[in-house]
Amino acid sequence: YVFFLQESMHAYAANVYTSVVEELMKGKQRKFIAVEQEFFRLWWDAVATDTHKQQVHQLLQEGRLEFVIGGQVMHDEAVTLIDDQILQLTEGHGFLYETFGIRPRFSWHVDPFGASAATPTLFALAGFNAHLISRIDYDLKADMQKNKKLQFVWQGSPSLSERQEIFTHVMDQYSYCTPSQIPFSNRSGFYWNGIAAFPDPPKDGVYPNMSLPVTDTNIHLYAQTMVANIKERAAWFRTSDVLWPWGCDKQFFNASVQYSNMDLLLDYINKHSDEFGVAVQYATVGDYFQAVYSKNLIWEIRDSQDFLPYSTEPFQAWTGFYTSRSTLKGIARRASSLLYAGESFFTQYVQKHPASSICKCGALRQLQSLRWAVSEVQHHDGITGTESPKVKDMYMNNLMYGMFNVKKLMACIIFDMNSAKKNGEVYSSVYNKDSGIPDVDQYVVVYNPLAWNITTVVTVSVSHLAVSVYDELGHSVPAQVQSSAESHSTYDLYILVAISGLSYRKYNVKPLNGKESAFIGRSVKYKRKGITHVDQQSRQFLPVVNNCYQVLFDQSTNLMHSITERETNQTVQLTQEFLEYRVNGDVTKGPISDNYLFAPNASAVPVSKAVGLEVVSGNLMTEIRQYFYSNVTARDYIYAVYTRMYTVPEGYDGKLLCHRIEQEYSVGPLELNREAVLRTSTNLNTRQLLYTDSNGYQIQKRPFKAYVNNTVARNYYPMVQTAYIEDNTTRLMLLAERAHGVSSQGNGQVEVMLHRRLWNNLQWDLNYNLTLNDSSVVRPVIWLILGTKAVTNILYRTSGLALEHRPVVMFGALSGDKPKLPGQLQQNSVHGSPVTVPPNLHLQTLSIPGWRYSSNHAEQVHSVRMGKQKQGDADFSRVLLRIRHLYEVGEDPVLSQPVMVNLKSLLKELGSVMLVEERSLTGTWDVNTLKRWKWKTAQYPSKGFFNSTETSENCIVTVHPREIRTFFVYFQGQ
């Protein structure tokens, strides 16, 4: 499971590719599959000789080396966002197509911990013919295996259904590693190169646990063992073809000893195939699927039900990793969001300033550093938090470095666009607050990366209470300043911003006490209250009200009591508390929790007996600060909630801002072997039914299931962006900016796991330093939305994206006292160029990939064969555009309709569109030439190929529910 990238690369991965390529050349029958491009590219760029490169080209042409999946990594399926999955897949596919002219057709998702229903759609859209998974619930797998149901046609998306279905193969109980038990030896079998020892390989070449070499005396025993296993597995599948995986994690670092032994064994079995009843051959995944496809069977259909959560044994529920290393999960998402903003910002800049002073190649490299870092952390041992601290630090460093580069790039672009004198430092922040705006005049540049108009509030730290905020034209801007909850030396300045799509605005912050200075928030501190003995009789409530909600706080406990949605006058009793699951870390005493597993041995325990309350109110916002103490006299708190409600002034579109109750939590440092949850309890009769999102793409229904063992942990699900509970009329939605585990452990309840700190003595965990002794304080944000189903259904899509893609805030010092901007910018639309899509669409990608491949396949293959594909700089003329429909079929009478989009007019502010080519999801196929295998089902018994969706006529595209459409766009003069 665990990859230490640098060490892994030097001592292990480099060896694998060098060794495998050399060995494949020695026998025409030998084959190999390769998955993760990050490793392959490091080898290709830094290790491979010209001879190796030539050999790789030859092996690919002969079909003996096959790239499967072809993304940068094998991504996790539970806690990743579909945008980031697409990014890392596109990144790997672009390299493979540019370098070799090849396009992967099969998946090999053998190691992610559970399987999401968004994945089959992702791989279908990328042009794959079949999908392969392995890790699903042990009890479900046993049942499917017994009934020969491990293979099916999966329709992962209810709206796209058969158009983007994909044949799916679930590996049997032996999973993706060769079964190593051999009756004639106490060493494992079929692993002739032993176990990789890195970073220091043994000097004598003798590795631990090398299998017995194949000899005349044991070859028959080896053959019997292998054949028996093949026959056992054949009984679980419908065709006579058996996929027998040879290898495992960190294998083939000495391919010579591997292949030379296996050659002998395969020859022996084939010579005696009458006796054994089996014929064997080296194969790729593609060979296997081709064999199954050619049998022409009719397959069962699976609907959009996924395979999450995942358990390997009665007490091993892999639901801990939904929350492990929450800080890494948060940074990975901030990085993804900054990359999204940086890509569209740079794309607009290049289109509008072709002869600019910024070096485009250098700028692209800065973007690429973040593309790589965001791609890499999607690994199933990355964002999952299932790596050692050392590897976590590597991911963090790469993300921070990439973010720094992109912030720097955006700051340079602003300078260049304003052609300002370089007399002030521009620096930018992608965190909610940035320390220290100095005392001089400041300008704050705010970029809205979404293709809609937004009205929201941005926060900056200032050193004075007395400040005024003006826009580009010198008009006063609504703002509020108050003491910071975290810092005693600075103040938080909240600025109301209204910005059109893909545009930026500049605000001037002046430290002066004029008549138009920002409103100063008033703070009232309430006495700390014990929450155990509540006097029901004398309860008094403290109301906090804006245009959308009235929230009551119970003054006898300082806890939230209810929320009223003002439009319908519906009141929901709602209270929140922090609890901890106290878990075992001693393997001799029972099941343990670790980075992967969540193993609670009892119900969660409330953490606090007393709550302190402070309310800071102003004309723009009210902030309710609750501090949770272990008792009435305790000095320090481990838990706090900052709840913010916004009041939007007249003349601004406050619909989204008013409808969200924003909560920021502060959790930690925890005590050891504690797992912290926030439980929200309501009087909604939800029948314990929970809804969560799959990768921010679609919603899954999660009914509570009772199990003989481990019921609490097995009812935890990943929440990547969204979770909600509802009764017949009212819905409570939670929107998150990082992944969490979420569960409904009681009627009307939803609990979110916010943080984990664990230690255990399992030897395997200790060997890899996988004990999750995470002493950090985490500060996740969740937005609550309450209302009718119809209203919340519309609000949560735009709100979820508004949380994911909060505006990017950059700062700079102004010299002189005039808040004026260079004239050029003022007459020519101060705000950049609005790009606006309808409310049921999302502009998912607007970027300049830089790939140099030809979009004509025959040309691209020809130039690769002729060795011409590498010359020249990156290609800046091709813009990658993706548009996603946010709704399911039939979900909303208006917003679920198909939408016609004129790409020319959508992008007119960027320039004049010359040509649009519709492409497959990762850009490597022209959709008109993409033919995927059509597997027979009872629904569609005839077989053939899928043809692509309707293509665009003269730049007008109709986008149907749940579609993600991908285009290459070329502008005039580029």
JSON list of N, CA, C and O in Angstrom, two decimals, residues 582-600:
[
{"chain": "A", "resi": 582, "resn": "ARG", "atom": "N", "xyz": [-13.90, 6.46, 21.76]},
{"chain": "A", "resi": 582, "resn": "ARG", "atom": "CA", "xyz": [-12.64, 6.08, 22.40]},
{"chain": "A", "resi": 582, "resn": "ARG", "atom": "C", "xyz": [-12.31, 4.69, 21.90]},
{"chain": "A", "resi": 582, "resn": "ARG", "atom": "O", "xyz": [-13.10, 3.77, 22.06]},
{"chain": "A", "resi": 583, "resn": "VAL", "atom": "N", "xyz": [-11.17, 4.55, 21.28]},
{"chain": "A", "resi": 583, "resn": "VAL", "atom": "CA", "xyz": [-10.90, 3.29, 20.57]},
{"chain": "A", "resi": 583, "resn": "VAL", "atom": "C", "xyz": [-9.68, 2.59, 21.13]},
{"chain": "A", "resi": 583, "resn": "VAL", "atom": "O", "xyz": [-8.86, 3.18, 21.83]},
{"chain": "A", "resi": 584, "resn": "ASN", "atom": "N", "xyz": [-9.60, 1.31, 20.81]},
{"chain": "A", "resi": 584, "resn": "ASN", "atom": "CA", "xyz": [-8.54, 0.45, 21.34]},
{"chain": "A", "resi": 584, "resn": "ASN", "atom": "C", "xyz": [-7.32, 0.50, 20.42]},
{"chain": "A", "resi": 584, "resn": "ASN", "atom": "O", "xyz": [-7.45, 0.52, 19.21]},
{"chain": "A", "resi": 585, "resn": "GLY", "atom": "N", "xyz": [-6.12, 0.52, 21.02]},
{"chain": "A", "resi": 585, "resn": "GLY", "atom": "CA", "xyz": [-4.91, 0.50, 20.21]},
{"chain": "A", "resi": 585, "resn": "GLY", "atom": "C", "xyz": [-4.03, -0.71, 20.49]},
{"chain": "A", "resi": 585, "resn": "GLY", "atom": "O", "xyz": [-2.90, -0.80, 20.00]},
{"chain": "A", "resi": 586, "resn": "ASP", "atom": "N", "xyz": [-4.56, -1.65, 21.26]},
{"chain": "A", "resi": 586, "resn": "ASP", "atom": "CA", "xyz": [-3.75, -2.81, 21.65]},
{"chain": "A", "resi": 586, "resn": "ASP", "atom": "C", "xyz": [-4.31, -4.06, 20.98]},
{"chain": "A", "resi": 586, "resn": "ASP", "atom": "O", "xyz": [-5.42, -4.50, 21.31]},
{"chain": "A", "resi": 587, "resn": "VAL", "atom": "N", "xyz": [-3.54, -4.62, 20.03]},
{"chain": "A", "resi": 587, "resn": "VAL", "atom": "CA", "xyz": [-4.07, -5.76, 19.25]},
{"chain": "A", "resi": 587, "resn": "VAL", "atom": "C", "xyz": [-4.41, -6.96, 20.13]},
{"chain": "A", "resi": 587, "resn": "VAL", "atom": "O", "xyz": [-5.23, -7.78, 19.74]},
{"chain": "A", "resi": 588, "resn": "THR", "atom": "N", "xyz": [-3.78, -7.06, 21.32]},
{"chain": "A", "resi": 588, "resn": "THR", "atom": "CA", "xyz": [-4.08, -8.21, 22.17]},
{"chain": "A", "resi": 588, "resn": "THR", "atom": "C", "xyz": [-5.45, -8.06, 22.85]},
{"chain": "A", "resi": 588, "resn": "THR", "atom": "O", "xyz": [-5.98, -8.99, 23.41]},
{"chain": "A", "resi": 589, "resn": "LYS", "atom": "N", "xyz": [-6.00, -6.84, 22.79]},
{"chain": "A", "resi": 589, "resn": "LYS", "atom": "CA", "xyz": [-7.27, -6.59, 23.50]},
{"chain": "A", "resi": 589, "resn": "LYS", "atom": "C", "xyz": [-8.48, -6.50, 22.58]},
{"chain": "A", "resi": 589, "resn": "LYS", "atom": "O", "xyz": [-9.57, -6.22, 23.03]},
{"chain": "A", "resi": 590, "resn": "GLY", "atom": "N", "xyz": [-8.27, -6.67, 21.27]},
{"chain": "A", "resi": 590, "resn": "GLY", "atom": "CA", "xyz": [-9.42, -6.59, 20.38]},
{"chain": "A", "resi": 590, "resn": "GLY", "atom": "C", "xyz": [-9.13, -5.77, 19.14]},
{"chain": "A", "resi": 590, "resn": "GLY", "atom": "O", "xyz": [-7.99, -5.37, 18.90]},
{"chain": "A", "resi": 591, "resn": "PRO", "atom": "N", "xyz": [-10.18, -5.51, 18.34]},
{"chain": "A", "resi": 591, "resn": "PRO", "atom": "CA", "xyz": [-9.98, -4.77, 17.09]},
{"chain": "A", "resi": 591, "resn": "PRO", "atom": "C", "xyz": [-9.44, -3.36, 17.35]},
{"chain": "A", "resi": 591, "resn": "PRO", "atom": "O", "xyz": [-9.77, -2.74, 18.36]},
{"chain": "A", "resi": 592, "resn": "ILE", "atom": "N", "xyz": [-8.60, -2.89, 16.43]},
{"chain": "A", "resi": 592, "resn": "ILE", "atom": "CA", "xyz": [-7.99, -1.57, 16.58]},
{"chain": "A", "resi": 592, "resn": "ILE", "atom": "C", "xyz": [-8.47, -0.61, 15.48]},
{"chain": "A", "resi": 592, "resn": "ILE", "atom": "O", "xyz": [-8.88, -1.03, 14.41]},
{"chain": "A", "resi": 593, "resn": "SER", "atom": "N", "xyz": [-8.36, 0.68, 15.79]},
{"chain": "A", "resi": 593, "resn": "SER", "atom": "CA", "xyz": [-8.51, 1.73, 14.77]},
{"chain": "A", "resi": 593, "resn": "SER", "atom": "C", "xyz": [-7.12, 2.11, 14.29]},
{"chain": "A", "resi": 593, "resn": "SER", "atom": "O", "xyz": [-6.19, 2.18, 15.10]},
{"chain": "A", "resi": 594, "resn": "ASP", "atom": "N", "xyz": [-6.97, 2.35, 12.99]},
{"chain": "A", "resi": 594, "resn": "ASP", "atom": "CA", "xyz": [-5.70, 2.89, 12.49]},
{"chain": "A", "resi": 594, "resn": "ASP", "atom": "C", "xyz": [-6.00, 3.84, 11.33]},
{"chain": "A", "resi": 594, "resn": "ASP", "atom": "O", "xyz": [-7.13, 4.24, 11.14]},
{"chain": "A", "resi": 595, "resn": "ASN", "atom": "N", "xyz": [-4.98, 4.20, 10.54]},
{"chain": "A", "resi": 595, "resn": "ASN", "atom": "CA", "xyz": [-5.20, 5.12, 9.42]},
{"chain": "A", "resi": 595, "resn": "ASN", "atom": "C", "xyz": [-6.36, 4.67, 8.53]},
{"chain": "A", "resi": 595, "resn": "ASN", "atom": "O", "xyz": [-7.09, 5.50, 8.00]},
{"chain": "A", "resi": 596, "resn": "TYR", "atom": "N", "xyz": [-6.48, 3.35, 8.34]},
{"chain": "A", "resi": 596, "resn": "TYR", "atom": "CA", "xyz": [-7.49, 2.80, 7.44]},
{"chain": "A", "resi": 596, "resn": "TYR", "atom": "C", "xyz": [-8.80, 2.53, 8.18]},
{"chain": "A", "resi": 596, "resn": "TYR", "atom": "O", "xyz": [-9.88, 2.87, 7.72]},
{"chain": "A", "resi": 597, "resn": "LEU", "atom": "N", "xyz": [-8.68, 1.82, 9.30]},
{"chain": "A", "resi": 597, "resn": "LEU", "atom": "CA", "xyz": [-9.83, 1.21, 9.95]},
{"chain": "A", "resi": 597, "resn": "LEU", "atom": "C", "xyz": [-10.41, 2.10, 11.05]},
{"chain": "A", "resi": 597, "resn": "LEU", "atom": "O", "xyz": [-9.68, 2.83, 11.73]},
{"chain": "A", "resi": 598, "resn": "PHE", "atom": "N", "xyz": [-11.74, 2.00, 11.21]},
{"chain": "A", "resi": 598, "resn": "PHE", "atom": "CA", "xyz": [-12.42, 2.63, 12.34]},
{"chain": "A", "resi": 598, "resn": "PHE", "atom": "C", "xyz": [-13.06, 1.49, 13.12]},
{"chain": "A", "resi": 598, "resn": "PHE", "atom": "O", "xyz": [-13.88, 0.76, 12.57]},
{"chain": "A", "resi": 599, "resn": "ALA", "atom": "N", "xyz": [-12.65, 1.31, 14.37]},
{"chain": "A", "resi": 599, "resn": "ALA", "atom": "CA", "xyz": [-13.16, 0.18, 15.16]},
{"chain": "A", "resi": 599, "resn": "ALA", "atom": "C", "xyz": [-13.61, 0.67, 16.54]},
{"chain": "A", "resi": 599, "resn": "ALA", "atom": "O", "xyz": [-12.93, 0.47, 17.54]},
{"chain": "A", "resi": 600, "resn": "PRO", "atom": "N", "xyz": [-14.77, 1.34, 16.61]},
{"chain": "A", "resi": 600, "resn": "PRO", "atom": "CA", "xyz": [-15.25, 1.83, 17.90]},
{"chain": "A", "resi": 600, "resn": "PRO", "atom": "C", "xyz": [-15.67, 0.65, 18.77]},
{"chain": "A", "resi": 600, "resn": "PRO", "atom": "O", "xyz": [-16.29, -0.29, 18.26]}
]
